[in-house]
Short mmCIF file of C-alpha atoms in Angstrom, two decimals:
data_model
loop_
_atom_site.label_atom_id
_atom_site.label_comp_id
_atom_site.label_asym_id
_atom_site.label_seq_id
_atom_site.Cartn_x
_atom_site.Cartn_y
_atom_site.Cartn_z
CA MET A 1 -24.93 -6.99 70.87
CA THR A 2 -24.97 -4.11 73.35
CA ILE A 3 -28.23 -2.18 73.50
CA LYS A 4 -27.75 1.55 72.99
CA ILE A 5 -30.24 4.01 74.44
CA GLY A 6 -30.60 7.73 74.91
CA VAL A 7 -32.40 9.15 77.93
CA ILE A 8 -33.88 12.64 77.82
CA GLY A 9 -34.15 13.98 81.35
CA ALA A 10 -31.61 11.55 82.77
CA SER A 11 -31.03 13.71 85.85
CA GLY A 12 -34.69 13.61 86.95
CA MET A 13 -36.44 11.12 89.21
CA ALA A 14 -37.63 8.77 86.47
CA GLY A 15 -34.73 9.38 84.12
CA SER A 16 -32.02 8.71 86.69
CA ALA A 17 -33.68 5.47 87.82
CA ILE A 18 -33.97 4.33 84.20
CA THR A 19 -30.35 5.24 83.51
CA GLU A 20 -29.11 3.37 86.59
CA ASN A 21 -31.11 0.26 85.72
CA ALA A 22 -29.90 0.27 82.13
CA VAL A 23 -26.27 0.73 83.18
CA ASP A 24 -26.61 -2.18 85.61
CA ARG A 25 -27.70 -4.37 82.69
CA GLY A 26 -24.72 -3.38 80.57
CA PHE A 27 -26.56 -1.04 78.22
CA ASP A 28 -24.65 1.70 76.43
CA VAL A 29 -26.44 4.78 77.80
CA THR A 30 -26.26 8.38 76.63
CA ALA A 31 -27.82 11.09 78.76
CA VAL A 32 -29.39 13.86 76.68
CA VAL A 33 -29.10 16.81 79.03
CA ARG A 34 -28.77 20.57 79.00
CA ASN A 35 -26.34 20.51 81.92
CA VAL A 36 -23.63 17.86 81.67
CA THR A 37 -22.05 18.89 84.98
CA LYS A 38 -25.19 18.03 86.94
CA ALA A 39 -25.56 14.69 85.19
CA LYS A 40 -21.88 13.80 85.66
CA ASP A 41 -22.26 14.39 89.38
CA LYS A 42 -24.79 11.54 89.32
CA PHE A 43 -23.31 9.11 86.83
CA GLY A 44 -19.64 10.00 86.38
CA ASP A 45 -17.99 8.03 83.59
CA GLN A 46 -20.55 5.20 83.57
CA ILE A 47 -22.42 6.74 80.64
CA ASP A 48 -21.96 9.04 77.65
CA TYR A 49 -23.38 12.54 77.44
CA LEU A 50 -25.00 14.64 74.76
CA GLU A 51 -25.23 18.22 75.99
CA LYS A 52 -28.15 19.54 74.01
CA ASP A 53 -31.65 20.84 74.52
CA ALA A 54 -34.02 18.03 73.55
CA PHE A 55 -35.93 20.46 71.34
CA ASP A 56 -32.78 20.98 69.26
CA LEU A 57 -32.13 17.29 68.57
CA THR A 58 -31.61 16.17 64.99
CA TYR A 59 -31.96 12.68 63.57
CA ASP A 60 -28.18 12.47 63.29
CA ASP A 61 -28.00 12.91 67.08
CA ILE A 62 -30.20 9.90 67.79
CA GLN A 63 -29.88 7.51 64.85
CA GLY A 64 -27.37 5.34 66.70
CA PHE A 65 -29.77 4.56 69.55
CA ASP A 66 -31.91 1.43 69.67
CA ALA A 67 -34.32 3.32 71.92
CA LEU A 68 -34.77 6.93 72.95
CA ILE A 69 -36.58 7.49 76.25
CA ASP A 70 -38.49 10.69 76.93
CA ALA A 71 -38.33 11.18 80.70
CA PHE A 72 -38.53 14.94 80.30
CA ALA A 73 -39.96 16.86 83.26
CA PRO A 74 -40.35 20.62 82.69
CA GLY A 75 -40.50 21.37 86.43
CA SER A 76 -43.11 24.10 86.15
CA GLU A 77 -46.84 24.11 85.44
CA SER A 78 -46.31 27.06 83.10
CA LEU A 79 -44.17 24.78 80.91
CA ALA A 80 -46.57 21.81 80.89
CA SER A 81 -47.22 22.16 77.16
CA LYS A 82 -43.58 21.17 76.57
CA HIS A 83 -44.67 17.54 77.12
CA THR A 84 -46.79 17.57 73.98
CA GLU A 85 -44.36 19.71 72.02
CA LEU A 86 -41.47 17.33 72.68
CA ALA A 87 -43.52 14.23 71.91
CA THR A 88 -44.57 15.77 68.60
CA LYS A 89 -40.97 16.68 67.75
CA LEU A 90 -39.60 13.22 68.55
CA ILE A 91 -42.29 11.50 66.51
CA LYS A 92 -41.48 13.67 63.50
CA LEU A 93 -37.75 13.01 63.96
CA VAL A 94 -38.01 9.23 63.81
CA GLN A 95 -41.02 8.85 61.52
CA ASN A 96 -40.40 6.24 58.82
CA HIS A 97 -37.00 5.30 60.25
CA ASP A 98 -36.26 1.82 61.61
CA LYS A 99 -34.85 3.21 64.84
CA PRO A 100 -34.72 4.43 67.48
CA ARG A 101 -37.81 3.10 69.17
CA LEU A 102 -39.42 5.82 71.30
CA GLY A 103 -40.35 5.31 74.95
CA PHE A 104 -42.42 7.80 76.95
CA ILE A 105 -43.20 8.33 80.62
CA LEU A 106 -46.82 9.40 80.74
CA GLY A 107 -48.73 10.54 83.77
CA ALA A 108 -51.66 8.59 85.23
CA ALA A 109 -54.31 11.06 84.02
CA SER A 110 -55.26 9.01 80.96
CA LEU A 111 -55.77 5.76 82.90
CA ASN A 112 -59.31 4.41 83.15
CA ILE A 113 -60.98 4.54 86.57
CA GLY A 114 -64.33 2.97 85.65
CA ASN A 115 -67.71 4.20 84.45
CA GLY A 116 -66.17 5.36 81.20
CA LYS A 117 -64.00 7.93 82.96
CA GLN A 118 -60.27 8.58 83.17
CA LEU A 119 -58.35 9.80 86.20
CA LEU A 120 -58.22 13.28 84.66
CA ASP A 121 -62.01 13.55 85.08
CA GLN A 122 -61.50 13.08 88.82
CA LEU A 123 -58.46 15.32 89.09
CA VAL A 124 -60.10 18.39 87.57
CA LYS A 125 -62.75 18.32 90.32
CA MET A 126 -60.23 18.42 93.16
CA PRO A 127 -59.86 21.63 95.21
CA ASP A 128 -57.35 24.11 93.78
CA SER A 129 -56.68 21.82 90.83
CA ASP A 130 -56.17 24.86 88.62
CA GLU A 131 -52.78 25.30 90.34
CA TRP A 132 -51.40 21.96 89.10
CA ILE A 133 -53.78 20.48 86.53
CA ALA A 134 -51.82 21.74 83.50
CA THR A 135 -49.35 18.85 83.65
CA PRO A 136 -51.95 16.04 83.88
CA LYS A 137 -53.87 17.67 81.03
CA ALA A 138 -50.72 17.94 78.91
CA GLN A 139 -49.75 14.32 79.51
CA PHE A 140 -53.31 13.22 78.71
CA GLU A 141 -52.97 15.05 75.41
CA GLU A 142 -49.51 13.56 74.88
CA TYR A 143 -51.06 10.09 74.99
CA GLN A 144 -53.65 11.10 72.39
CA ILE A 145 -50.82 12.33 70.15
CA LEU A 146 -49.10 8.95 70.46
CA LEU A 147 -52.28 7.05 69.65
CA THR A 148 -52.75 8.95 66.40
CA SER A 149 -49.10 8.85 65.31
CA GLU A 150 -48.01 6.88 62.25
CA GLY A 151 -44.72 5.54 60.97
CA VAL A 152 -43.07 5.24 64.39
CA ASP A 153 -42.53 2.41 66.89
CA TRP A 154 -43.35 3.75 70.36
CA PHE A 155 -44.32 2.52 73.80
CA ALA A 156 -45.35 4.39 76.91
CA VAL A 157 -45.52 3.70 80.64
CA SER A 158 -48.07 5.34 82.92
CA PRO A 159 -47.14 5.34 86.60
CA SER A 160 -49.88 4.60 89.11
CA GLY A 161 -51.84 7.40 90.77
CA THR A 162 -48.86 8.22 92.97
CA PHE A 163 -45.30 8.17 91.61
CA GLU A 164 -42.52 8.57 94.16
CA PRO A 165 -38.77 7.99 94.51
CA GLY A 166 -38.16 4.55 95.92
CA GLU A 167 -36.74 1.07 95.62
CA LEU A 168 -37.61 -1.85 93.39
CA THR A 169 -40.56 -3.77 94.80
CA GLU A 170 -42.73 -6.62 93.62
CA TYR A 171 -45.19 -5.22 91.13
CA THR A 172 -48.20 -5.84 88.93
CA THR A 173 -48.56 -4.54 85.39
CA GLY A 174 -51.67 -3.70 83.40
CA SER A 175 -52.73 -1.87 80.27
CA ASN A 176 -55.15 1.05 80.43
CA ASP A 177 -56.84 0.73 83.82
CA MET A 178 -55.44 2.39 86.94
CA LEU A 179 -54.20 -0.36 89.24
CA LYS A 180 -54.32 -0.65 93.01
CA ASN A 181 -52.16 -3.00 95.04
CA LYS A 182 -53.35 -5.49 97.65
CA ASN A 183 -53.40 -2.67 100.21
CA GLY A 184 -55.69 -0.58 98.04
CA LYS A 185 -52.97 1.90 97.07
CA SER A 186 -52.23 3.11 93.56
CA ILE A 187 -48.53 3.84 93.90
CA VAL A 188 -45.33 2.99 92.10
CA TYR A 189 -41.73 3.74 93.01
CA SER A 190 -39.16 5.09 90.60
CA LYS A 191 -36.89 2.04 90.58
CA THR A 192 -39.86 -0.24 90.00
CA LEU A 193 -41.06 1.78 87.04
CA ALA A 194 -37.50 1.89 85.71
CA LYS A 195 -37.23 -1.88 85.87
CA VAL A 196 -40.37 -2.54 83.83
CA LEU A 197 -39.44 0.14 81.30
CA VAL A 198 -35.95 -1.25 80.75
CA ASP A 199 -37.46 -4.76 80.54
CA GLU A 200 -39.56 -3.44 77.64
CA ILE A 201 -36.46 -2.11 75.88
CA GLU A 202 -34.64 -5.41 76.36
CA ASP A 203 -37.59 -7.62 75.39
CA PRO A 204 -40.20 -5.60 73.47
CA LYS A 205 -43.80 -6.64 74.04
CA HIS A 206 -45.69 -3.35 73.69
CA HIS A 207 -45.60 -1.82 70.24
CA ASN A 208 -47.55 1.40 69.82
CA GLU A 209 -49.33 0.95 73.12
CA ARG A 210 -49.21 2.02 76.74
CA PHE A 211 -48.94 -0.07 79.89
CA THR A 212 -48.98 0.72 83.59
CA VAL A 213 -47.46 -0.65 86.79
CA VAL A 214 -48.23 -0.63 90.52
CA SER A 215 -45.86 -1.45 93.38
CA GLU A 216 -47.09 -4.31 95.57
CA ILE A 217 -46.24 -3.09 99.06
#
């Protein structure tokens, strides 16, 4: 049976890599986008499109998906709170329904870095962090929202400390601790993250929990 998924933010760095990987595996993919023209420039007729603001989605829009992936990226620090608002909306939409399963791209801020601290504790102390800290804080809060949710099957992926566009590499996965590769770098590339996320859709292992991945380069 063909796996059907929806991808919110399919035109972004993470969303486009996830969409491409899923298409390559024969998934039936629908991009949930505000601008179909932009998405069609990327994917053409390989996928279906739902032109709608994610905040306006109804259960009827998504009930046919096996999984709905939130790869939403607001693009502005002033809109960082949209991460938590969308997570809350999606949870309420699917609560107490069998599907779709929800998948989230979290930041690295909530990963443990030792001594009882998370990466966010380190980030807030960096110079000029007030200019960009809103997004890490929002995604930290988004994870807390997921942890306290009920009646929904979700999973989440936290990229490593650095998340960049790039190819599929060998990788190592973990749970709640920030990983470093054999070169001491905490980095993951978009196609690597996409691969492990789509693996999770295809063969679910993480129910109501988060995992992380680092590229071994």
